Coordinates of C-alpha atoms in Angstrom, one line a residue:
M1 CA -142.5 -30.6 -28.6
S2 CA -144.5 -31.6 -25.5
K3 CA -148.1 -31.1 -25.4
L4 CA -151.5 -31.3 -23.6
I5 CA -154.1 -33.4 -25.1
L6 CA -157.8 -32.4 -24.4
L7 CA -160.0 -35.7 -24.1
Q8 CA -163.4 -34.7 -24.8
D9 CA -166.4 -36.5 -26.4
G10 CA -164.3 -39.4 -27.7
Q11 CA -161.9 -36.8 -29.4
A12 CA -158.3 -36.0 -28.6
T13 CA -157.2 -32.4 -29.4
P14 CA -153.6 -31.4 -28.9
F15 CA -152.2 -28.2 -27.7
E16 CA -148.5 -27.7 -28.0
L17 CA -146.7 -26.2 -25.1
A18 CA -144.8 -23.3 -26.8
G19 CA -142.5 -20.9 -24.8
E20 CA -142.0 -21.0 -21.2
E21 CA -145.4 -20.6 -19.8
S22 CA -148.9 -21.6 -21.1
I23 CA -152.1 -20.3 -19.3
I24 CA -155.1 -22.5 -19.2
G25 CA -158.6 -21.0 -18.6
R26 CA -161.8 -19.9 -19.9
L27 CA -160.8 -16.6 -21.3
P28 CA -160.2 -16.5 -25.2
D29 CA -156.5 -15.0 -24.7
C30 CA -155.5 -18.1 -22.7
A31 CA -152.9 -20.2 -24.6
I32 CA -155.2 -23.2 -23.9
Q33 CA -159.0 -22.2 -23.8
L34 CA -161.5 -24.6 -22.1
A35 CA -165.1 -24.0 -22.8
S36 CA -166.8 -24.8 -19.4
N37 CA -168.2 -22.4 -16.8
M38 CA -166.6 -24.7 -14.1
V39 CA -163.1 -23.7 -15.5
S40 CA -161.8 -20.1 -14.0
R41 CA -161.0 -17.5 -16.4
N42 CA -157.3 -17.9 -15.6
H43 CA -157.4 -21.4 -14.0
A44 CA -153.7 -22.7 -14.0
R45 CA -150.6 -22.6 -15.9
V46 CA -148.0 -25.1 -17.2
F47 CA -144.4 -23.7 -17.3
K48 CA -141.1 -24.9 -18.1
Q49 CA -137.8 -25.0 -16.0
G50 CA -135.0 -26.3 -17.7
E51 CA -136.2 -29.8 -19.4
A52 CA -138.9 -30.1 -16.8
Y53 CA -142.5 -29.0 -17.1
F54 CA -144.7 -28.1 -13.9
V55 CA -148.4 -27.3 -13.5
E56 CA -149.6 -24.7 -11.0
D57 CA -153.0 -23.8 -10.0
L58 CA -153.9 -20.0 -10.1
N59 CA -156.3 -19.8 -7.3
S60 CA -159.1 -21.4 -9.4
G61 CA -162.5 -21.8 -7.9
N62 CA -162.8 -25.6 -8.3
G63 CA -159.0 -26.3 -8.2
T64 CA -156.7 -28.2 -10.4
F65 CA -156.3 -32.0 -10.1
L66 CA -153.1 -34.2 -11.1
N67 CA -154.0 -37.8 -11.5
G68 CA -157.0 -37.5 -9.3
E69 CA -155.5 -35.5 -6.6
K70 CA -156.0 -31.8 -5.9
I71 CA -152.7 -29.8 -6.2
A72 CA -151.2 -27.1 -3.9
G73 CA -148.3 -25.2 -5.3
A74 CA -146.2 -26.1 -8.4
Q75 CA -146.2 -29.9 -9.2
P76 CA -143.8 -31.7 -11.8
L77 CA -145.4 -33.4 -14.9
K78 CA -144.5 -36.6 -16.1
H79 CA -145.3 -38.3 -19.5
N80 CA -149.0 -39.4 -19.6
D81 CA -149.9 -37.5 -16.4
R82 CA -153.7 -36.7 -16.1
L83 CA -154.8 -33.2 -15.6
K84 CA -158.4 -32.2 -14.7
F85 CA -159.6 -28.5 -14.8
G86 CA -163.3 -28.6 -13.7
P87 CA -165.0 -31.4 -15.9
M88 CA -162.1 -31.0 -18.6
L89 CA -159.7 -33.9 -18.9
L90 CA -156.2 -33.4 -20.4
R91 CA -153.2 -35.6 -20.8
F92 CA -149.7 -34.4 -20.7
E93 CA -147.4 -35.9 -23.3
S94 CA -143.6 -35.3 -23.0
D95 CA -141.5 -34.8 -26.0
S96 CA -138.9 -37.2 -24.5
P97 CA -141.0 -39.7 -22.1
P98 CA -138.9 -41.9 -20.1
P99 CA -138.3 -45.4 -21.4
Q100 CA -139.9 -47.3 -18.5
K101 CA -143.2 -45.5 -19.3
A102 CA -143.5 -47.7 -22.3
D103 CA -144.3 -50.5 -20.0
A104 CA -147.4 -48.7 -18.5
A105 CA -149.9 -51.0 -20.2
V106 CA -147.8 -53.9 -19.4
Q107 CA -148.4 -53.1 -15.8
Q108 CA -152.0 -52.9 -16.4
I109 CA -152.1 -56.5 -17.6
A110 CA -149.7 -57.8 -15.0
E111 CA -152.4 -59.9 -13.4
L112 CA -152.8 -61.8 -16.9
A113 CA -149.6 -63.8 -15.9
E114 CA -151.3 -65.5 -12.9
T115 CA -154.5 -66.4 -14.9
P116 CA -154.3 -69.9 -16.2
A117 CA -156.8 -69.3 -19.0
I118 CA -154.9 -66.4 -20.7
T119 CA -151.3 -66.1 -21.2
I120 CA -148.9 -63.4 -22.2
D121 CA -145.0 -63.8 -23.2
E122 CA -143.1 -61.7 -20.6
Q123 CA -140.0 -61.6 -22.9
D124 CA -141.7 -59.7 -25.9
E125 CA -140.8 -56.0 -25.5
S126 CA -141.5 -55.2 -29.2
S127 CA -143.0 -56.1 -32.3
T128 CA -144.3 -55.0 -35.7
I129 CA -148.0 -54.3 -36.1
M130 CA -149.2 -55.2 -39.5
G131 CA -152.4 -53.0 -39.5
A132 CA -154.2 -50.5 -37.1
V133 CA -157.3 -48.5 -37.3
D134 CA -157.9 -45.3 -35.1
H135 CA -161.1 -45.4 -33.1
G136 CA -162.5 -42.2 -34.6
G137 CA -165.6 -41.9 -32.3
G138 CA -168.1 -44.5 -30.9
Y139 CA -168.8 -46.6 -34.1
G140 CA -165.5 -45.9 -35.9
L141 CA -165.3 -44.6 -39.5
L142 CA -169.0 -45.2 -40.5
D143 CA -168.2 -43.4 -44.0
V144 CA -166.1 -46.4 -45.1
R145 CA -168.3 -49.4 -45.9
P146 CA -171.3 -48.3 -44.0
Q147 CA -173.7 -51.0 -44.8
E148 CA -171.6 -53.7 -43.2
K149 CA -170.7 -51.6 -40.2
L150 CA -174.4 -50.7 -39.7
K151 CA -175.4 -54.3 -40.1
A152 CA -172.7 -55.1 -37.4
V153 CA -174.3 -52.5 -35.1
L154 CA -177.6 -53.7 -35.6
E155 CA -176.4 -57.5 -34.9
I156 CA -174.8 -56.4 -31.6
S157 CA -177.7 -54.2 -30.6
R158 CA -180.0 -57.0 -31.2
A159 CA -178.1 -59.4 -29.3
L160 CA -177.6 -57.1 -26.3
A161 CA -181.2 -55.9 -26.4
G162 CA -182.8 -56.3 -23.0
T163 CA -179.6 -57.5 -21.2
L164 CA -179.3 -55.3 -18.2
E165 CA -176.8 -57.1 -16.1
V166 CA -173.2 -56.2 -16.7
E167 CA -171.8 -59.9 -16.4
K168 CA -174.4 -61.2 -19.0
I169 CA -173.4 -58.7 -21.6
L170 CA -169.9 -59.8 -22.0
P171 CA -170.5 -63.3 -23.2
K172 CA -173.0 -61.9 -25.5
I173 CA -170.6 -59.7 -27.1
L174 CA -168.2 -62.6 -27.9
D175 CA -171.3 -64.7 -29.1
T176 CA -172.1 -61.8 -31.6
L177 CA -168.3 -61.7 -32.7
F178 CA -168.2 -65.4 -33.3
A179 CA -171.4 -65.1 -35.4
L180 CA -170.1 -62.3 -37.5
F181 CA -166.7 -63.8 -37.9
P182 CA -167.2 -67.7 -38.5
A183 CA -163.5 -68.2 -38.7
A184 CA -162.8 -67.0 -35.1
D185 CA -161.7 -69.9 -32.9
R186 CA -160.9 -67.9 -29.4
G187 CA -162.0 -64.6 -28.1
C188 CA -161.7 -62.8 -24.7
I189 CA -162.8 -59.5 -23.2
L190 CA -160.5 -57.8 -20.8
L191 CA -161.7 -55.1 -18.5
K192 CA -160.0 -52.5 -16.2
N193 CA -160.4 -53.2 -12.5
D194 CA -160.5 -50.6 -9.5
Q195 CA -156.8 -50.8 -9.4
G196 CA -156.4 -49.9 -13.0
Q197 CA -155.2 -53.3 -14.3
M198 CA -156.7 -55.1 -17.3
V199 CA -158.2 -58.6 -16.1
P200 CA -160.0 -61.1 -18.2
R201 CA -163.9 -61.1 -17.8
A202 CA -165.2 -63.3 -20.6
M203 CA -163.7 -65.9 -22.7
K204 CA -165.2 -68.2 -25.5
H205 CA -163.9 -71.1 -27.6
R206 CA -165.5 -72.4 -30.6
R207 CA -164.1 -75.8 -30.4
A208 CA -163.9 -77.2 -26.8
G209 CA -160.9 -79.2 -25.8
V210 CA -158.7 -77.7 -28.7
D211 CA -156.1 -75.2 -27.2
E212 CA -158.6 -73.7 -24.7
T213 CA -155.9 -71.3 -23.5
V214 CA -156.3 -67.8 -24.9
K215 CA -153.0 -66.4 -26.0
L216 CA -152.4 -62.5 -26.1
S217 CA -149.4 -60.7 -27.4
R218 CA -147.6 -58.2 -25.0
T219 CA -146.8 -56.1 -27.8
I220 CA -150.3 -55.8 -29.5
L221 CA -151.9 -55.1 -26.0
K222 CA -149.5 -52.4 -25.4
N223 CA -150.3 -50.9 -28.7
V224 CA -154.0 -51.0 -28.3
L225 CA -154.0 -49.6 -24.7
E226 CA -151.3 -46.7 -25.5
Q227 CA -152.4 -45.6 -29.0
K228 CA -156.1 -46.4 -28.6
Q229 CA -156.2 -48.3 -32.0
A230 CA -157.6 -51.5 -33.3
V231 CA -154.8 -53.8 -34.3
L232 CA -154.7 -56.6 -36.9
S233 CA -152.0 -59.2 -37.1
A234 CA -152.5 -61.3 -40.2
D235 CA -150.7 -64.8 -40.2
A236 CA -148.4 -63.5 -37.6
A237 CA -146.5 -66.8 -37.3
S238 CA -145.2 -66.8 -40.7
D239 CA -144.8 -63.0 -41.5
S240 CA -141.3 -62.0 -42.1
R241 CA -141.9 -58.7 -40.3
F242 CA -142.5 -60.6 -37.0
D243 CA -139.1 -62.4 -37.0
A244 CA -137.9 -60.1 -34.4
S245 CA -140.7 -60.8 -32.0
E246 CA -140.2 -64.3 -30.9
S247 CA -143.2 -64.2 -28.5
I248 CA -145.7 -63.9 -31.6
S249 CA -144.0 -66.8 -33.4
A250 CA -144.1 -69.0 -30.6
L251 CA -147.8 -68.2 -30.0
T252 CA -148.6 -69.6 -33.6
I253 CA -151.5 -67.1 -34.1
R254 CA -152.5 -67.3 -37.8
S255 CA -154.7 -64.3 -37.5
M256 CA -155.9 -62.1 -34.7
M257 CA -157.8 -58.6 -34.2
C258 CA -157.6 -56.6 -31.0
A259 CA -159.7 -53.5 -30.4
P260 CA -159.9 -51.1 -27.5
M261 CA -163.2 -50.4 -25.6
L262 CA -163.3 -46.7 -25.0
D263 CA -165.5 -44.8 -22.5
L264 CA -167.1 -41.6 -23.3
Q265 CA -164.1 -39.6 -22.4
G266 CA -162.2 -41.8 -24.8
E267 CA -160.0 -43.7 -22.4
P268 CA -159.7 -47.5 -22.5
I269 CA -161.9 -49.6 -20.2
G270 CA -161.1 -52.6 -21.9
V271 CA -160.1 -54.7 -25.1
I272 CA -161.7 -57.3 -27.2
N273 CA -159.5 -59.9 -28.7
I274 CA -160.4 -62.7 -31.1
D275 CA -158.0 -64.9 -33.2
T276 CA -158.1 -67.8 -35.7
Q277 CA -155.9 -70.7 -36.1
N278 CA -157.1 -71.4 -39.5
P279 CA -154.3 -70.6 -42.0
V280 CA -156.7 -70.1 -44.8
A281 CA -159.3 -67.9 -43.0
Q282 CA -157.3 -64.8 -42.2
F283 CA -158.7 -61.7 -41.0
R284 CA -158.5 -58.6 -43.1
S285 CA -158.3 -54.9 -42.8
E286 CA -162.1 -54.8 -43.8
D287 CA -162.8 -57.2 -40.7
L288 CA -160.7 -54.9 -38.5
E289 CA -163.1 -52.0 -39.3
I290 CA -166.1 -53.9 -38.4
M291 CA -164.4 -55.1 -35.0
L292 CA -163.6 -51.4 -34.4
V293 CA -167.3 -50.8 -34.7
I294 CA -168.4 -53.7 -32.6
A295 CA -166.0 -52.6 -30.0
G296 CA -167.4 -49.2 -29.9
Q297 CA -171.0 -50.4 -29.6
A298 CA -170.0 -52.9 -27.1
A299 CA -168.3 -50.3 -24.9
L300 CA -171.4 -48.1 -25.1
S301 CA -173.6 -51.0 -24.1
Y302 CA -171.4 -52.0 -21.3
E303 CA -171.2 -48.3 -20.1
G304 CA -175.1 -48.1 -20.2
A305 CA -175.6 -51.2 -18.2
K306 CA -173.2 -50.0 -15.5
L307 CA -175.1 -46.7 -15.4
L308 CA -178.3 -48.6 -15.1
Q309 CA -176.9 -51.0 -12.4
S310 CA -175.6 -47.8 -10.5
F311 CA -179.2 -46.2 -11.1
V312 CA -180.8 -49.4 -9.6
E313 CA -178.6 -49.3 -6.7
K314 CA -179.2 -45.6 -6.1
Q315 CA -182.9 -46.2 -6.2
K316 CA -182.5 -49.1 -3.6
Q317 CA -180.3 -46.6 -1.3
D318 CA -182.8 -43.9 -1.8
S319 CA -185.7 -46.2 -0.7
E320 CA -183.6 -47.4 2.3
M321 CA -183.0 -43.7 3.2
G322 CA -186.8 -43.1 2.9
I323 CA -187.2 -45.8 5.4
A324 CA -184.4 -44.5 7.6
R325 CA -186.0 -41.0 7.4
N326 CA -189.5 -42.4 8.7
V327 CA -187.8 -44.2 11.6
Q328 CA -186.0 -41.1 12.6
H329 CA -189.2 -38.9 12.5
A330 CA -190.9 -41.9 14.5
L331 CA -188.2 -40.7 17.2
L332 CA -189.6 -37.3 17.2
P333 CA -192.8 -36.2 19.1
E334 CA -195.9 -36.8 17.0
S335 CA -197.6 -33.7 18.5
M336 CA -196.7 -31.0 21.0
P337 CA -198.3 -30.9 24.5
E338 CA -201.4 -29.0 25.1
V339 CA -201.2 -27.2 28.7
D340 CA -203.4 -24.6 29.9
G341 CA -201.6 -21.3 29.8
Y342 CA -198.7 -22.6 27.7
E343 CA -198.0 -23.1 24.0
F344 CA -195.3 -25.2 22.3
F345 CA -194.0 -25.1 18.7
A346 CA -191.2 -27.3 17.1
T347 CA -190.1 -27.8 13.4
Y348 CA -187.4 -29.9 12.2
E349 CA -186.0 -30.1 8.5
A350 CA -183.0 -32.3 7.7
A351 CA -180.6 -31.0 5.0
Q352 CA -180.4 -34.7 3.7
A353 CA -182.6 -37.6 4.0
V354 CA -181.7 -38.0 7.6
G355 CA -180.0 -35.5 10.0
G356 CA -178.4 -34.9 13.3
D357 CA -180.7 -32.5 14.9
Y358 CA -183.0 -33.8 17.7
Y359 CA -185.9 -32.6 20.0
D360 CA -188.2 -34.3 22.4
V361 CA -190.9 -33.5 24.8
I362 CA -191.5 -35.9 27.6
P363 CA -194.3 -35.6 30.2
L364 CA -193.2 -36.1 33.8
A365 CA -195.0 -36.3 37.0
D366 CA -196.7 -33.4 38.7
G367 CA -197.3 -31.3 35.7
K368 CA -193.6 -31.1 34.6
L369 CA -192.4 -31.7 31.1
C370 CA -188.7 -32.5 30.0
L371 CA -187.8 -30.5 26.8
A372 CA -184.8 -32.0 25.1
F373 CA -183.0 -30.3 22.3
G374 CA -179.8 -31.2 20.6
D375 CA -177.5 -30.9 17.5
V376 CA -175.0 -33.7 16.5
A377 CA -171.9 -32.5 15.1
G378 CA -172.1 -33.3 11.3
K379 CA -175.1 -34.3 9.2
G380 CA -176.4 -37.4 7.2
V381 CA -176.5 -40.8 8.2
P382 CA -173.5 -40.8 10.9
A383 CA -175.2 -37.9 12.5
S384 CA -178.6 -39.6 12.5
L385 CA -177.2 -42.6 14.4
V386 CA -175.7 -40.7 17.1
M387 CA -179.1 -38.9 17.3
S388 CA -181.0 -42.2 17.8
R389 CA -178.7 -43.1 20.4
M390 CA -179.1 -39.7 22.2
S391 CA -182.9 -39.9 22.0
S392 CA -182.7 -43.4 23.6
A393 CA -180.6 -42.3 26.4
V394 CA -182.6 -39.2 27.3
R395 CA -185.9 -41.2 27.3
T396 CA -184.3 -44.1 29.4
L397 CA -182.5 -41.9 32.2
V398 CA -185.2 -39.2 32.5
E399 CA -187.5 -41.8 34.1
H400 CA -184.9 -42.6 36.9
V401 CA -183.0 -39.2 37.5
S402 CA -185.0 -36.2 38.7
D403 CA -182.2 -33.6 39.2
P404 CA -181.5 -31.9 35.8
G405 CA -177.9 -31.4 36.3
D406 CA -177.3 -35.0 37.3
L407 CA -179.5 -36.1 34.5
V408 CA -177.4 -34.4 31.8
S409 CA -174.3 -35.6 33.5
R410 CA -175.6 -39.3 33.1
I411 CA -176.5 -38.7 29.5
N412 CA -173.0 -37.5 28.9
D413 CA -171.3 -40.4 30.6
H414 CA -173.4 -42.7 28.7
M415 CA -172.5 -41.0 25.2
C416 CA -168.8 -40.9 26.1
A417 CA -168.7 -44.6 26.9
K418 CA -168.9 -45.5 23.4
A419 CA -168.2 -42.2 21.5
V420 CA -167.4 -41.9 17.9
E421 CA -164.5 -39.4 17.6
G422 CA -165.7 -36.1 16.2
R423 CA -169.4 -36.9 16.9
F424 CA -170.2 -34.8 19.9
V425 CA -173.7 -33.4 20.6
T426 CA -174.5 -29.8 21.7
F427 CA -177.6 -30.1 23.9
V428 CA -180.0 -28.1 26.0
L429 CA -182.3 -29.6 28.6
T430 CA -185.3 -27.7 30.2
I431 CA -187.5 -29.1 32.9
L432 CA -190.5 -26.9 32.9
D433 CA -193.0 -27.1 35.9
T434 CA -196.2 -26.0 34.4
Q435 CA -198.2 -25.8 37.7
N436 CA -195.6 -23.7 39.6
H437 CA -194.4 -21.8 36.5
H438 CA -190.8 -22.6 37.2
M439 CA -188.0 -24.0 34.8
W440 CA -184.5 -25.4 35.0
I441 CA -182.1 -25.0 32.1
V442 CA -178.9 -27.1 31.5
N443 CA -176.7 -26.1 28.3
A444 CA -174.2 -28.5 27.2
G445 CA -172.2 -26.5 24.6
H446 CA -175.4 -25.1 22.6
M447 CA -175.9 -21.6 21.7
A448 CA -177.9 -19.9 24.5
P449 CA -181.6 -19.9 24.4
M450 CA -183.5 -16.6 23.9
I451 CA -185.9 -15.6 26.6
R452 CA -188.2 -13.0 25.1
H453 CA -190.1 -10.7 27.8
P454 CA -193.5 -9.3 27.3
D455 CA -191.8 -5.7 26.3
G456 CA -189.8 -7.4 23.5
T457 CA -186.4 -7.5 25.3
I458 CA -184.2 -10.5 25.0
E459 CA -182.6 -12.3 27.9
E460 CA -179.6 -14.7 27.1
Y461 CA -177.5 -16.5 29.8
G462 CA -173.8 -15.9 29.3
E463 CA -171.0 -18.3 28.6
E464 CA -170.3 -19.2 32.2
A465 CA -173.6 -21.1 32.1
I466 CA -172.7 -23.2 29.1
G467 CA -170.8 -26.5 29.6
V468 CA -169.0 -28.8 27.3
P469 CA -170.9 -30.7 24.6
I470 CA -172.3 -34.1 25.3
G471 CA -169.8 -36.9 24.4
V472 CA -166.6 -34.9 24.9
L473 CA -165.4 -35.2 28.6
E474 CA -166.8 -37.9 30.9
G475 CA -167.6 -36.9 34.4
F476 CA -168.1 -33.1 33.7
P477 CA -170.4 -31.5 36.1
F478 CA -173.0 -29.4 34.4
D479 CA -174.6 -26.2 35.9
V480 CA -178.2 -25.6 36.2
V481 CA -179.9 -22.3 35.7
E482 CA -183.2 -21.9 37.1
R483 CA -185.9 -19.1 37.0
D484 CA -189.6 -18.5 37.1
I485 CA -191.3 -18.2 33.7
H486 CA -193.8 -15.2 33.9
P487 CA -196.8 -14.6 31.7
G488 CA -195.9 -13.5 28.2
E489 CA -192.4 -14.9 28.3
T490 CA -191.3 -16.9 25.3
V491 CA -188.2 -19.3 25.1
V492 CA -186.4 -19.9 21.6
I493 CA -184.0 -22.7 21.2
Y494 CA -182.5 -23.2 17.7
T495 CA -179.7 -24.9 16.0
D496 CA -177.0 -23.4 13.8
G497 CA -178.9 -24.4 10.7
V498 CA -181.2 -21.4 11.5
S499 CA -178.6 -18.8 12.3
E500 CA -176.1 -20.0 9.6
A501 CA -178.6 -20.4 6.8
M502 CA -177.1 -18.9 3.5
N503 CA -178.7 -17.2 0.5
P504 CA -177.2 -17.6 -3.0
A505 CA -174.6 -14.9 -2.3
S506 CA -173.4 -16.9 0.8
D507 CA -174.5 -14.4 3.3
L508 CA -175.4 -15.8 6.8
Y509 CA -178.8 -15.4 8.3
G510 CA -177.2 -14.3 11.5
T511 CA -178.3 -14.1 15.2
D512 CA -179.0 -10.4 14.9
R513 CA -181.5 -10.9 12.3
L514 CA -183.0 -13.8 14.6
K515 CA -183.1 -11.6 17.5
E516 CA -184.7 -8.8 15.7
I517 CA -187.5 -11.3 14.5
V518 CA -187.9 -12.7 18.2
S519 CA -188.0 -9.2 19.5
Q520 CA -190.5 -7.5 17.1
G521 CA -192.6 -10.5 16.3
S522 CA -195.7 -12.2 18.1
S523 CA -195.1 -13.3 21.8
T524 CA -197.3 -16.4 20.9
P525 CA -195.0 -19.4 20.4
A526 CA -196.6 -21.0 17.4
K527 CA -196.8 -17.6 15.6
M528 CA -193.2 -16.7 16.5
G529 CA -191.9 -20.0 15.3
A530 CA -193.8 -19.9 12.2
A531 CA -192.4 -16.3 11.4
I532 CA -188.8 -17.5 12.2
R533 CA -189.2 -20.2 9.8
A534 CA -190.6 -18.3 7.1
D535 CA -188.0 -15.5 7.4
V536 CA -185.2 -18.1 7.3
K537 CA -186.5 -19.2 4.0
R538 CA -187.2 -15.7 2.7
H539 CA -183.4 -15.3 3.5
A540 CA -182.3 -18.6 1.7
A541 CA -184.2 -17.4 -1.5
G542 CA -184.1 -20.9 -2.9
R543 CA -180.7 -21.8 -1.9
P544 CA -180.5 -25.5 -0.7
Q545 CA -180.0 -26.0 2.9
N546 CA -176.5 -26.5 4.0
D547 CA -177.3 -27.9 7.5
D548 CA -180.2 -29.3 9.4
I549 CA -182.8 -26.7 10.6
T550 CA -184.5 -27.1 14.0
L551 CA -186.5 -24.8 16.0
M552 CA -188.3 -25.1 19.4
V553 CA -190.4 -22.1 20.8
F554 CA -192.4 -22.5 24.0
G555 CA -193.8 -20.0 26.6
R556 CA -196.2 -19.0 29.1
L557 CA -199.3 -17.1 27.5
A558 CA -199.9 -13.6 28.4

């Protein structure tokens, strides 16, 4: 009968697929219950049509994955397919697997045929395995001969202590094996690469110059990888049970052991193989159990070294991102200008280490100020790079172009010249004349700024005054809206990180709530800006930002 096998904590738990349909989910009445809060109550179903099995997602929250890809609709299942429901991994085993699947492990070791130091016999399709031991957890069966096994664990732990580099761990594993098994002549470790193939990563010979090629049996490798068992071949060249397997006879291996290295999910990440050509010193079943213990500890050490390596790389990336964050903040104004009769406020908080929101204040001649405000599509590092280019373009061109509409057009043409697909910028440029109390506003695809009157009413310019975003259409003519700014009037410009901030229930903050705060709050820009930011945080109620939050408030004091 076909079945699904749950692979968890190094254990394999089978679930037979009885009947025409089996529901998989978190509920106790499911045919296959998975205890994880990331699995939906009725997550998916496996059903039978004729002789074929199919899997179908039941609108689960986290989706169903078949061999690493999220499925949509019913998908057919093949022998050894991997299914993932949230963090839970299961393997499908057919009651009648196709014959070609028997060569799955052979495909994984296909590259060995091109490796001069390791050879396999391509003609060998089957052979008899003399002895095998199941993995049984990280250290094998510790209840059998525990003293020797614990000694082996201590030996390899001592040998690997302080070794943090992945490439240095593998030779030390072989050194420990040769110390524990004085009869061993040759050894090698194969690890799975990114393409899923087993490739040699370490080799050792006790006597240099004597048959330095490590020879592996296709049959034994297949068994180790598919059955996840440690395999013993004692005196393979002369044992009558190997007569049907010409490759093992040709290899003249007197005695060999091969054990799988399993990860924390119980899947093979590699194999360890040692052999001896001494006909007197053959490996025994007791040796195989110790070999299995060593392979378990070796796998844990190797996985630990990889995790530590990933952690070190992550720390390096975090350090570099910290530098990038400082560089980006250096592009923002250190302080807002102080002008008699006016007040300015701005805040910027990236959702990640760096972000794509942008604002700047550039003093011009005759008491004028250029207030630039933008939001790059996306967030993170790609958006921050576009943001830095935008900042450079604004600061360079504002010195040479005085007309606001022409200035934004020139900025747009510059960004279009080497635009990255999908990385446009919504942008608002304001030229504020603090002596004549007049302002010019150009809107390139951004939300309309809110202008609060002294009586609390809010003015917004319609869509007819909004052009296309920067970096979308070269040569686009942008409209300019100009008006006087009167005492007590305040201008609020914000990014969608403000209006689309979400609480734990995924409710949006919304422009209506923002207008209410602007209308009923203080007319002083600094107090209004602080009140808006506090209200957005209050709405989020601890939920992490899903977008960069940037706000600029300025106005003429009453």
